[in-house]
Tab-separated table of C-alpha atoms in Angstrom:
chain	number	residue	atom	x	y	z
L	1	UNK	CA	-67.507	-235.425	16.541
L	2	UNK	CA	-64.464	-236.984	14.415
L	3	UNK	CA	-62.450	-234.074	12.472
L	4	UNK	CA	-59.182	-235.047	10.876
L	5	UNK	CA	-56.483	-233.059	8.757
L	6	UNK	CA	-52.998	-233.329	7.019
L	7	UNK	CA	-50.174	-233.392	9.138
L	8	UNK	CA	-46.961	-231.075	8.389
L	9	UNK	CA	-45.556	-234.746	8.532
L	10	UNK	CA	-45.961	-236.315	5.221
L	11	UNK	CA	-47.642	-239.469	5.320
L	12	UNK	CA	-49.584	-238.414	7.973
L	13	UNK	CA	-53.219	-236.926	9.525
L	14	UNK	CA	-53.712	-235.245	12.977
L	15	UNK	CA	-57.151	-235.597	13.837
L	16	UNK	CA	-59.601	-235.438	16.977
L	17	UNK	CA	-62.622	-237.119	18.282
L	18	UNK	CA	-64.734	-236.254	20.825
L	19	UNK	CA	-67.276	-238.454	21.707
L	20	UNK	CA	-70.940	-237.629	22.051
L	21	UNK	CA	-71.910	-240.552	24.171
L	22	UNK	CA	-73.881	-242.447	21.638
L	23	UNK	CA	-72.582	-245.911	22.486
L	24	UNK	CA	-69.695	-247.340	21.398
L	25	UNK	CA	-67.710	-246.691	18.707
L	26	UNK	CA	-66.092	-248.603	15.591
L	27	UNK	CA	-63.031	-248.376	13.598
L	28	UNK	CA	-62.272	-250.112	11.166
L	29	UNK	CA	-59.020	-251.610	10.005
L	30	UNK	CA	-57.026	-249.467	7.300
L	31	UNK	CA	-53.432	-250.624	7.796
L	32	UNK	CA	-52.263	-247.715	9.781
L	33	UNK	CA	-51.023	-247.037	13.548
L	34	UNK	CA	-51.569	-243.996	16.005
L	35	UNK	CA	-49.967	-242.485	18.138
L	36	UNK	CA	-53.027	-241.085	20.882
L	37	UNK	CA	-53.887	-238.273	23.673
L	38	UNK	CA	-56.618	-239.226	25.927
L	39	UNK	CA	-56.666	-237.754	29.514
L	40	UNK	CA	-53.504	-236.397	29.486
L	41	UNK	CA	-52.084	-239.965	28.715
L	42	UNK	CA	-49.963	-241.242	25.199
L	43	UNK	CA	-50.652	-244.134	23.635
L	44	UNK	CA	-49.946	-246.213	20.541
L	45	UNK	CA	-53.114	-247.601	18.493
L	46	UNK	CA	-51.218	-250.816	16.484
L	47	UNK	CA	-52.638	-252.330	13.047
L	48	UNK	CA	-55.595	-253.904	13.396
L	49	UNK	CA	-57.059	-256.895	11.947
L	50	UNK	CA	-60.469	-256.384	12.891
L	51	UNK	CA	-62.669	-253.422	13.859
L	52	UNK	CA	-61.855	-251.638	17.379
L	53	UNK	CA	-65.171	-251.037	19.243
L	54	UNK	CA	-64.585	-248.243	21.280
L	55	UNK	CA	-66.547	-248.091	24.458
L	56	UNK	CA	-66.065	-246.679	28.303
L	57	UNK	CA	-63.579	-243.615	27.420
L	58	UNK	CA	-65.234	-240.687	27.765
L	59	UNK	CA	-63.636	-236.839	27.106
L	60	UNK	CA	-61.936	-236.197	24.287
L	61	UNK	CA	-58.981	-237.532	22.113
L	62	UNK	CA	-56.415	-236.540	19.912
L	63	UNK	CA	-54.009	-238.269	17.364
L	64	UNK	CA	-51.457	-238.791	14.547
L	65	UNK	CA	-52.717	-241.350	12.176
L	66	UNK	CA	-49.464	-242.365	10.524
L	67	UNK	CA	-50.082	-244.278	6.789
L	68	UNK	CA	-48.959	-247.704	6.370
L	69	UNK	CA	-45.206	-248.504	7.006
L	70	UNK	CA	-44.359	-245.479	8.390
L	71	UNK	CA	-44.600	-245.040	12.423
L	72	UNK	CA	-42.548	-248.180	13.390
L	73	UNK	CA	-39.167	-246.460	12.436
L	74	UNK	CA	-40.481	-243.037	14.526
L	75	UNK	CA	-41.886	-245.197	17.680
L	76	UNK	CA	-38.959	-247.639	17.422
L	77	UNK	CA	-41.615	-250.967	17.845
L	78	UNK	CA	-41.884	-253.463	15.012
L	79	UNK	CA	-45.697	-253.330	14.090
L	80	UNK	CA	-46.445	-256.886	14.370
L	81	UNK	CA	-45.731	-256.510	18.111
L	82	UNK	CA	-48.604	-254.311	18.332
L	83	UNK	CA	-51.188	-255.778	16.112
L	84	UNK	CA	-54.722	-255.665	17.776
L	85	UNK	CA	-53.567	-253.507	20.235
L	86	UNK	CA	-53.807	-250.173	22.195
L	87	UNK	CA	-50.792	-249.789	24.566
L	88	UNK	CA	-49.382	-247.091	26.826
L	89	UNK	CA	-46.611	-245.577	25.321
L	90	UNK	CA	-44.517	-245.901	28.925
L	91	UNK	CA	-44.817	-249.535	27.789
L	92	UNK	CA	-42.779	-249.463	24.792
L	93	UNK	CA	-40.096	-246.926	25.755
L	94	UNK	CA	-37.765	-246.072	28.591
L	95	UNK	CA	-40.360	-244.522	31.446
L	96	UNK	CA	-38.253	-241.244	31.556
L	97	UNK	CA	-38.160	-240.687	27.867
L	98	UNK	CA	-41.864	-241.399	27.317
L	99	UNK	CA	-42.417	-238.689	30.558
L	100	UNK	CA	-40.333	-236.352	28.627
L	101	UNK	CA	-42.893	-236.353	25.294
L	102	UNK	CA	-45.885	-236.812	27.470
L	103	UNK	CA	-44.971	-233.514	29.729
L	104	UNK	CA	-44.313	-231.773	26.420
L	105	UNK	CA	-47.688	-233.032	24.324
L	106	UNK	CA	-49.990	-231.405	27.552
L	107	UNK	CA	-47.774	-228.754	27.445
L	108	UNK	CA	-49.023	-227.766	23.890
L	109	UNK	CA	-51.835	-225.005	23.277
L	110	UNK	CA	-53.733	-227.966	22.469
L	111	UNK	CA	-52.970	-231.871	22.563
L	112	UNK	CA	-53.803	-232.274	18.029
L	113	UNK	CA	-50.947	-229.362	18.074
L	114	UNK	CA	-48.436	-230.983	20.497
L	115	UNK	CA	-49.103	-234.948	18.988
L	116	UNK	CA	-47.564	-233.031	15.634
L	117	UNK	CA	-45.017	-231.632	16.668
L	118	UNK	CA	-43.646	-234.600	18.718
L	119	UNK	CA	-44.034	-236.718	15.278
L	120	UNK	CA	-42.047	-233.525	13.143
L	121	UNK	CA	-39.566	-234.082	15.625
L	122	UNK	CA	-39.533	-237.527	15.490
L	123	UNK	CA	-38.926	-237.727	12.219
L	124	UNK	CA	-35.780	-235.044	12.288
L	125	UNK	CA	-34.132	-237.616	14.068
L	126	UNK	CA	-35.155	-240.765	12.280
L	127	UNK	CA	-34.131	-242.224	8.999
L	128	UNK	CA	-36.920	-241.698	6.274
L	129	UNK	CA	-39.455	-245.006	6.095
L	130	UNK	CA	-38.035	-247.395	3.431
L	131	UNK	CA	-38.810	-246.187	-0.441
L	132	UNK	CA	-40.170	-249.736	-0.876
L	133	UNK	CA	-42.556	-249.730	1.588
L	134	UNK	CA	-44.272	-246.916	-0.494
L	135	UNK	CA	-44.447	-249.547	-3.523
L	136	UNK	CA	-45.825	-252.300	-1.833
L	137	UNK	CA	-48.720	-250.241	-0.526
L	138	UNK	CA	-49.507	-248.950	-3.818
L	139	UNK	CA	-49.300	-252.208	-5.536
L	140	UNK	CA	-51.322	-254.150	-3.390
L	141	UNK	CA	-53.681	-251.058	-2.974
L	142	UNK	CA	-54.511	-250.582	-6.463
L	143	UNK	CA	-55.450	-254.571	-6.179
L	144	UNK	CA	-52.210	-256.214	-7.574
L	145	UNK	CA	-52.032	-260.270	-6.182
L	146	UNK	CA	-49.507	-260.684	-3.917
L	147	UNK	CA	-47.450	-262.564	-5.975
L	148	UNK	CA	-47.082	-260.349	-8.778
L	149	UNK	CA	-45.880	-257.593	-6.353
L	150	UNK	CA	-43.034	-259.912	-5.179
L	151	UNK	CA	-42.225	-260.758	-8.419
L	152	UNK	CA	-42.374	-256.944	-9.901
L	153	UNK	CA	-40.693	-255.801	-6.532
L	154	UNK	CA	-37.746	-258.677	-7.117
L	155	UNK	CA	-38.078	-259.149	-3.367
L	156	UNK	CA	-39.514	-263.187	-3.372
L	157	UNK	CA	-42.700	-263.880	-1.312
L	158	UNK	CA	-40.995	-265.315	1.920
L	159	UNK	CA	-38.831	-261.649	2.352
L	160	UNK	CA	-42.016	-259.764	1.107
L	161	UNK	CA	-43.836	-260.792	3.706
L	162	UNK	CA	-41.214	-260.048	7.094
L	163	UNK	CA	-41.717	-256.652	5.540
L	164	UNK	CA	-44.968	-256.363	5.399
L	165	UNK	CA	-44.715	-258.291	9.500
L	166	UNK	CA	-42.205	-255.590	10.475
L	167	UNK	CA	-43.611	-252.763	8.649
L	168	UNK	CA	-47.347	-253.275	8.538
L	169	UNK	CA	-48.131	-255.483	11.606
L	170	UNK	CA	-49.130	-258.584	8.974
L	171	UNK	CA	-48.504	-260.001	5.914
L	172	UNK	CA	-49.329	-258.846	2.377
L	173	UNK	CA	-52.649	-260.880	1.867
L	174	UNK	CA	-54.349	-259.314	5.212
L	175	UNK	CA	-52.687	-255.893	3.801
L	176	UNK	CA	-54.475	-255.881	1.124
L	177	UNK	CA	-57.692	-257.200	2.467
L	178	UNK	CA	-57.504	-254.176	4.819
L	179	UNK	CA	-56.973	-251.755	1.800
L	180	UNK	CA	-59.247	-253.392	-0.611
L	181	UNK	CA	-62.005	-253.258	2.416
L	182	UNK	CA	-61.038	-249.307	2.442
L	183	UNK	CA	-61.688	-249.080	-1.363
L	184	UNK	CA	-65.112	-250.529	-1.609
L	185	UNK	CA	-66.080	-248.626	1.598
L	186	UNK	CA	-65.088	-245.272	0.380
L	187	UNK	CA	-66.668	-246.423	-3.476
L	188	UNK	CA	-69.920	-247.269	-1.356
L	189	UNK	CA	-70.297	-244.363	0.813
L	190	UNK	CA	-70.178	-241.971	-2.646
L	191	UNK	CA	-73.123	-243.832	-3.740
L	192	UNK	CA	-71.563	-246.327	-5.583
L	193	UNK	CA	-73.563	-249.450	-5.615
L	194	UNK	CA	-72.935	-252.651	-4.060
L	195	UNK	CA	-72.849	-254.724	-6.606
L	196	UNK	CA	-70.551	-252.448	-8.542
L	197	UNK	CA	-68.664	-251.439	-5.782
L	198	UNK	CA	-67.444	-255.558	-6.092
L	199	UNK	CA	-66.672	-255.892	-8.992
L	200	UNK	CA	-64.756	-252.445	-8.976
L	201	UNK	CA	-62.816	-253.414	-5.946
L	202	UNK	CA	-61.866	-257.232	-7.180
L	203	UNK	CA	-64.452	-259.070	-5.229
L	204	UNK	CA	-65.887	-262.159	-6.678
L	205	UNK	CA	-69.389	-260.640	-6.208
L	206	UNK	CA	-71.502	-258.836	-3.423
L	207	UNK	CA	-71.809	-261.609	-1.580
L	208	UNK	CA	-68.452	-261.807	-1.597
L	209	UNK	CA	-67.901	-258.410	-0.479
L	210	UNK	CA	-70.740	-258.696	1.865
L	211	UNK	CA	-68.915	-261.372	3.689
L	212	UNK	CA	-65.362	-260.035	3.633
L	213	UNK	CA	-66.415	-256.892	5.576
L	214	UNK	CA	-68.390	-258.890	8.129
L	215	UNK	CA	-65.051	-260.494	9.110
L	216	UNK	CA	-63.032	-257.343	9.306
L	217	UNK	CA	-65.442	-254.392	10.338
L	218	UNK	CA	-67.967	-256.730	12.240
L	219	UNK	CA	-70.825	-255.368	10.523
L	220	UNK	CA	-72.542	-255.459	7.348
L	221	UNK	CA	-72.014	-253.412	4.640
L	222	UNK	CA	-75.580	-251.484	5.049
L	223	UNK	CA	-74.728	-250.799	8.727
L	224	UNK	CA	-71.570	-249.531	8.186
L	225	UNK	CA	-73.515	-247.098	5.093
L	226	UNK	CA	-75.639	-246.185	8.236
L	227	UNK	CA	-73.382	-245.145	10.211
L	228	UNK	CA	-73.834	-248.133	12.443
């Protein structure tokens, strides 16, 4: 069973997941990165491009979910170096440090509780995520073309998009694939229609949608409704 909630940390959910041994799991792409628990082990969940299938892990996990642009300042990794990927977090920093936060996460009443407050403290020592990262999410989230956001930003295309590298793991057109795919997903699973849920979310048509979240979630839209 999946439960998530808001983190003290703004711009961020704590959730668990403990699987139920149904097969594998998917997630899907949605622009963010995690920091994870899993057997008493930490681990950082990059931006993906495509949908994770989750398969041969079996107890339970924890995480912080941190929203776009906002955990490479507190895990000190630029997010296009871990795009696609699920690394151990003794990989990316100085063995003894990443000890130090392990020790103190499985030291917590509970590893949701102790991922939390390692990310509040994080953050207490880290420079607030750039003000502009904010703006391009919500531009290219509420469907503006990348170029337009460039322009309205005053930032030029070719600096827009080592941001969005740095920040977001890829440029601005897969960003906001990724969040468009999010948009017509969460449209759809209120009972929106396909067909409307296109045009609503700026695809051509449902064919067009149809195809668009093959290529990123690996299934079709009706499996994905399913639960598949």
């Amino acid at each position: 069973m999946y439960v998530e909630w808001g983190a003290r940390l703004v711009g961020a959910v704590v959730w668990t997941h403990s699987p139920t041994g149904g097969g594998p799991g998917r997630v899907l792409p949605d622009g963010c990165m995690d920091l994870l628990w899993h057997d008493g082990r930490l681990l950082v969940a990059g931006p993906d491009t495509r949908a994770h299938v989750t398969q041969g892990a079996q107890g339970p996990w924890a995480g912080v979910r941190f929203y776009p642009g906002t955990a490479p300042a507190l895990l000190g990794v630029p997010a296009a170096e871990l795009r696609d990927r699920r690394v151990a977090l003794t990989d990316l920093w100085p063995a003894a440090r990443a000890r130090r936060l392990t020790a103190r996460v499985n030291a917590a009443p509970d590893p949701a509780t102790g991922l939390e407050e390692a990310a509040l403290s994080r953050a207490a020592d880290t420079a607030p995520p750039d003000p502009l990262l904010g703006r391009i999410v919500a531009a290219l989230d509420a469907g503006r073309p990348v170029a337009a956001t460039a322009d309205a930003l005053g930032i030029g295309a070719r600096r827009l998009h080592r941001r969005s590298l740095a920040a977001f793991g890829y440029g601005p057109k897969t960003l906001a694939r990724v969040l468009r795919l999010q948009r017509a997903l969460a449209l759809a699973r209120d009972g929106t229609p396909l067909a409307e849920t296109a045009a609503r979310t700026g695809y051509a048509d449902q064919a067009h949608l149809a195809r668009d979240v093959r290529e990123l979630a690996g299934a079709t839209p009706g499996e994905l409704l399913r639960g598949g």
